[in-house]
């Protein structure tokens, strides 16, 4: 079957190819009657414009790169959906890249995005560097960055999570239940987000009379395996904690599974709180008490911010103040927390 071309559309509509191009790409005003003839011809021939040709005319590929820390973490499922829904509404396609917390791997993916001529990039990876952003800047590619501390980079937008409210509520909840022996299982502490979650929890407990020296911190890997290993280490203390706050839900689920294997009841012997509120948290037995991050909202808002950056002329991006937005957190109480029992 012969592929329909722009020339075929032009011939049927009785106009020039350039007129068809102007109608499709909206690059110049076309008289309404002529525009309707072109649209009818497109419909009749079932013509689909070449995305490559359009990108050459508009100097856009209508694609975005999305770099995530760990595609195996259910947290990113709703983030990706939020990104895709906004992208689809703006006729954008999204390339997904899995960094796996590896900076070298991320660097290779950034080079790939540049080669693919993506219009913009969403950084949803905890492991970041100024070099990654700088590589995009050199090619005039704007970026939105999730939770990268105090690094403000011209031509980028930042989206931060306000952890304090949700984590403070978590600490208050455990104290109200009568717990006095606490522990924290963090993410890798070379990650800014891991340090923020740790420090926020310790600060919240300190405000309630529990000093940081009284709260052991075990460094995990943000996966269930790290939660299991961390609990084995914590159980060697005498007495061991009666309440653990984990840096994310996967870590918390690993702690619960290991507690079960060690013959401990959750929450009878050990209360556990996570962070993320992934779908599995509610389905777990016992259902996990967790600090809720609005995952879909994060993806949705990030893509909206990228679209806004792309609609700002390149020469004005660096003159503008860094665009920033913030999302809030809150505690969701379920079955994995209960009154303090005797130390194990």
PDB file of N, CA and C in Angstrom, residues 121-160:
ATOM      1  N   UNK A 121      14.313  17.164  30.203  1.00  0.00           N
ATOM      2  CA  UNK A 121      14.607  15.990  31.035  1.00  0.00           C
ATOM      3  C   UNK A 121      14.015  16.172  32.428  1.00  0.00           C
ATOM      4  N   UNK A 122      13.447  15.092  32.949  1.00  0.00           N
ATOM      5  CA  UNK A 122      12.966  15.043  34.324  1.00  0.00           C
ATOM      6  C   UNK A 122      13.914  14.164  35.124  1.00  0.00           C
ATOM      7  N   UNK A 123      14.592  14.746  36.109  1.00  0.00           N
ATOM      8  CA  UNK A 123      15.485  13.988  36.985  1.00  0.00           C
ATOM      9  C   UNK A 123      14.705  13.538  38.217  1.00  0.00           C
ATOM     10  N   UNK A 124      14.389  12.254  38.290  1.00  0.00           N
ATOM     11  CA  UNK A 124      13.722  11.679  39.457  1.00  0.00           C
ATOM     12  C   UNK A 124      14.657  10.676  40.122  1.00  0.00           C
ATOM     13  N   UNK A 125      15.941  10.962  40.069  1.00  0.00           N
ATOM     14  CA  UNK A 125      16.954  10.077  40.628  1.00  0.00           C
ATOM     15  C   UNK A 125      17.609  10.735  41.831  1.00  0.00           C
ATOM     16  N   UNK A 126      17.821   9.953  42.899  1.00  0.00           N
ATOM     17  CA  UNK A 126      18.416  10.493  44.118  1.00  0.00           C
ATOM     18  C   UNK A 126      19.890  10.808  43.945  1.00  0.00           C
ATOM     19  N   UNK A 127      20.551  10.102  43.032  1.00  0.00           N
ATOM     20  CA  UNK A 127      21.989  10.312  42.847  1.00  0.00           C
ATOM     21  C   UNK A 127      22.198  11.265  41.674  1.00  0.00           C
ATOM     22  N   UNK A 128      22.589  12.505  42.011  1.00  0.00           N
ATOM     23  CA  UNK A 128      22.702  13.562  41.016  1.00  0.00           C
ATOM     24  C   UNK A 128      24.082  14.198  41.062  1.00  0.00           C
ATOM     25  N   UNK A 129      24.401  14.968  40.026  1.00  0.00           N
ATOM     26  CA  UNK A 129      25.652  15.733  40.017  1.00  0.00           C
ATOM     27  C   UNK A 129      25.485  16.948  39.120  1.00  0.00           C
ATOM     28  N   UNK A 130      26.282  17.980  39.392  1.00  0.00           N
ATOM     29  CA  UNK A 130      26.225  19.175  38.551  1.00  0.00           C
ATOM     30  C   UNK A 130      26.678  18.860  37.130  1.00  0.00           C
ATOM     31  N   UNK A 131      27.514  17.826  36.977  1.00  0.00           N
ATOM     32  CA  UNK A 131      27.991  17.457  35.637  1.00  0.00           C
ATOM     33  C   UNK A 131      26.840  16.979  34.760  1.00  0.00           C
ATOM     34  N   UNK A 132      25.902  16.216  35.354  1.00  0.00           N
ATOM     35  CA  UNK A 132      24.759  15.724  34.588  1.00  0.00           C
ATOM     36  C   UNK A 132      23.924  16.883  34.063  1.00  0.00           C
ATOM     37  N   UNK A 133      23.642  17.835  34.945  1.00  0.00           N
ATOM     38  CA  UNK A 133      22.840  18.987  34.541  1.00  0.00           C
ATOM     39  C   UNK A 133      23.615  19.857  33.562  1.00  0.00           C
ATOM     40  N   UNK A 134      24.921  19.998  33.814  1.00  0.00           N
ATOM     41  CA  UNK A 134      25.759  20.807  32.932  1.00  0.00           C
ATOM     42  C   UNK A 134      25.797  20.280  31.516  1.00  0.00           C
ATOM     43  N   UNK A 135      25.785  18.952  31.370  1.00  0.00           N
ATOM     44  CA  UNK A 135      25.788  18.349  30.033  1.00  0.00           C
ATOM     45  C   UNK A 135      24.536  18.759  29.261  1.00  0.00           C
ATOM     46  N   UNK A 136      23.411  18.804  29.944  1.00  0.00           N
ATOM     47  CA  UNK A 136      22.173  19.234  29.289  1.00  0.00           C
ATOM     48  C   UNK A 136      22.225  20.720  28.959  1.00  0.00           C
ATOM     49  N   UNK A 137      22.744  21.507  29.885  1.00  0.00           N
ATOM     50  CA  UNK A 137      22.815  22.948  29.654  1.00  0.00           C
ATOM     51  C   UNK A 137      23.641  23.287  28.422  1.00  0.00           C
ATOM     52  N   UNK A 138      24.709  22.533  28.232  1.00  0.00           N
ATOM     53  CA  UNK A 138      25.570  22.786  27.067  1.00  0.00           C
ATOM     54  C   UNK A 138      24.826  22.583  25.761  1.00  0.00           C
ATOM     55  N   UNK A 139      23.769  21.772  25.812  1.00  0.00           N
ATOM     56  CA  UNK A 139      22.986  21.510  24.597  1.00  0.00           C
ATOM     57  C   UNK A 139      21.639  22.225  24.628  1.00  0.00           C
ATOM     58  N   UNK A 140      21.476  23.153  25.574  1.00  0.00           N
ATOM     59  CA  UNK A 140      20.258  23.945  25.623  1.00  0.00           C
ATOM     60  C   UNK A 140      19.018  23.150  25.989  1.00  0.00           C
ATOM     61  N   UNK A 141      19.195  22.073  26.771  1.00  0.00           N
ATOM     62  CA  UNK A 141      18.062  21.217  27.151  1.00  0.00           C
ATOM     63  C   UNK A 141      17.658  21.533  28.590  1.00  0.00           C
ATOM     64  N   UNK A 142      16.442  22.022  28.829  1.00  0.00           N
ATOM     65  CA  UNK A 142      15.998  22.348  30.192  1.00  0.00           C
ATOM     66  C   UNK A 142      15.688  21.088  30.993  1.00  0.00           C
ATOM     67  N   UNK A 143      15.691  21.224  32.318  1.00  0.00           N
ATOM     68  CA  UNK A 143      15.469  20.064  33.185  1.00  0.00           C
ATOM     69  C   UNK A 143      14.651  20.455  34.404  1.00  0.00           C
ATOM     70  N   UNK A 144      13.914  19.467  34.916  1.00  0.00           N
ATOM     71  CA  UNK A 144      13.233  19.576  36.206  1.00  0.00           C
ATOM     72  C   UNK A 144      13.872  18.546  37.125  1.00  0.00           C
ATOM     73  N   UNK A 145      14.259  18.975  38.332  1.00  0.00           N
ATOM     74  CA  UNK A 145      14.997  18.109  39.251  1.00  0.00           C
ATOM     75  C   UNK A 145      14.199  17.914  40.524  1.00  0.00           C
ATOM     76  N   UNK A 146      14.012  16.649  40.916  1.00  0.00           N
ATOM     77  CA  UNK A 146      13.308  16.316  42.157  1.00  0.00           C
ATOM     78  C   UNK A 146      14.306  16.147  43.293  1.00  0.00           C
ATOM     79  N   UNK A 147      14.092  16.900  44.390  1.00  0.00           N
ATOM     80  CA  UNK A 147      14.843  16.723  45.637  1.00  0.00           C
ATOM     81  C   UNK A 147      16.351  16.637  45.447  1.00  0.00           C
ATOM     82  N   UNK A 148      16.943  17.774  45.148  1.00  0.00           N
ATOM     83  CA  UNK A 148      18.390  17.821  44.991  1.00  0.00           C
ATOM     84  C   UNK A 148      18.996  18.865  45.911  1.00  0.00           C
ATOM     85  N   UNK A 149      18.482  18.979  47.096  1.00  0.00           N
ATOM     86  CA  UNK A 149      19.067  19.860  48.098  1.00  0.00           C
ATOM     87  C   UNK A 149      18.987  21.317  47.715  1.00  0.00           C
ATOM     88  N   UNK A 150      20.077  22.025  47.977  1.00  0.00           N
ATOM     89  CA  UNK A 150      20.099  23.475  47.777  1.00  0.00           C
ATOM     90  C   UNK A 150      20.761  23.859  46.461  1.00  0.00           C
ATOM     91  N   UNK A 151      20.890  22.927  45.560  1.00  0.00           N
ATOM     92  CA  UNK A 151      21.582  23.215  44.302  1.00  0.00           C
ATOM     93  C   UNK A 151      20.624  23.897  43.327  1.00  0.00           C
ATOM     94  N   UNK A 152      20.728  25.200  43.194  1.00  0.00           N
ATOM     95  CA  UNK A 152      19.927  25.944  42.230  1.00  0.00           C
ATOM     96  C   UNK A 152      20.764  26.156  40.978  1.00  0.00           C
ATOM     97  N   UNK A 153      20.270  25.641  39.856  1.00  0.00           N
ATOM     98  CA  UNK A 153      21.001  25.730  38.601  1.00  0.00           C
ATOM     99  C   UNK A 153      20.162  26.525  37.617  1.00  0.00           C
ATOM    100  N   UNK A 154      20.760  27.544  37.004  1.00  0.00           N
ATOM    101  CA  UNK A 154      20.032  28.365  36.039  1.00  0.00           C
ATOM    102  C   UNK A 154      19.491  27.499  34.910  1.00  0.00           C
ATOM    103  N   UNK A 155      18.278  27.850  34.458  1.00  0.00           N
ATOM    104  CA  UNK A 155      17.678  27.122  33.352  1.00  0.00           C
ATOM    105  C   UNK A 155      17.012  25.828  33.767  1.00  0.00           C
ATOM    106  N   UNK A 156      16.942  25.550  35.083  1.00  0.00           N
ATOM    107  CA  UNK A 156      16.288  24.331  35.559  1.00  0.00           C
ATOM    108  C   UNK A 156      15.130  24.703  36.479  1.00  0.00           C
ATOM    109  N   UNK A 157      14.300  23.713  36.768  1.00  0.00           N
ATOM    110  CA  UNK A 157      13.228  23.870  37.750  1.00  0.00           C
ATOM    111  C   UNK A 157      13.433  22.820  38.827  1.00  0.00           C
ATOM    112  N   UNK A 158      13.094  23.157  40.068  1.00  0.00           N
ATOM    113  CA  UNK A 158      13.278  22.203  41.156  1.00  0.00           C
ATOM    114  C   UNK A 158      11.940  21.889  41.818  1.00  0.00           C
ATOM    115  N   UNK A 159      11.737  20.609  42.104  1.00  0.00           N
ATOM    116  CA  UNK A 159      10.545  20.140  42.791  1.00  0.00           C
ATOM    117  C   UNK A 159      11.010  19.454  44.070  1.00  0.00           C
ATOM    118  N   UNK A 160      10.598  19.970  45.218  1.00  0.00           N
ATOM    119  CA  UNK A 160      11.059  19.419  46.482  1.00  0.00           C
ATOM    120  C   UNK A 160       9.897  18.843  47.272  1.00  0.00           C
TER     121      UNK A 160
END
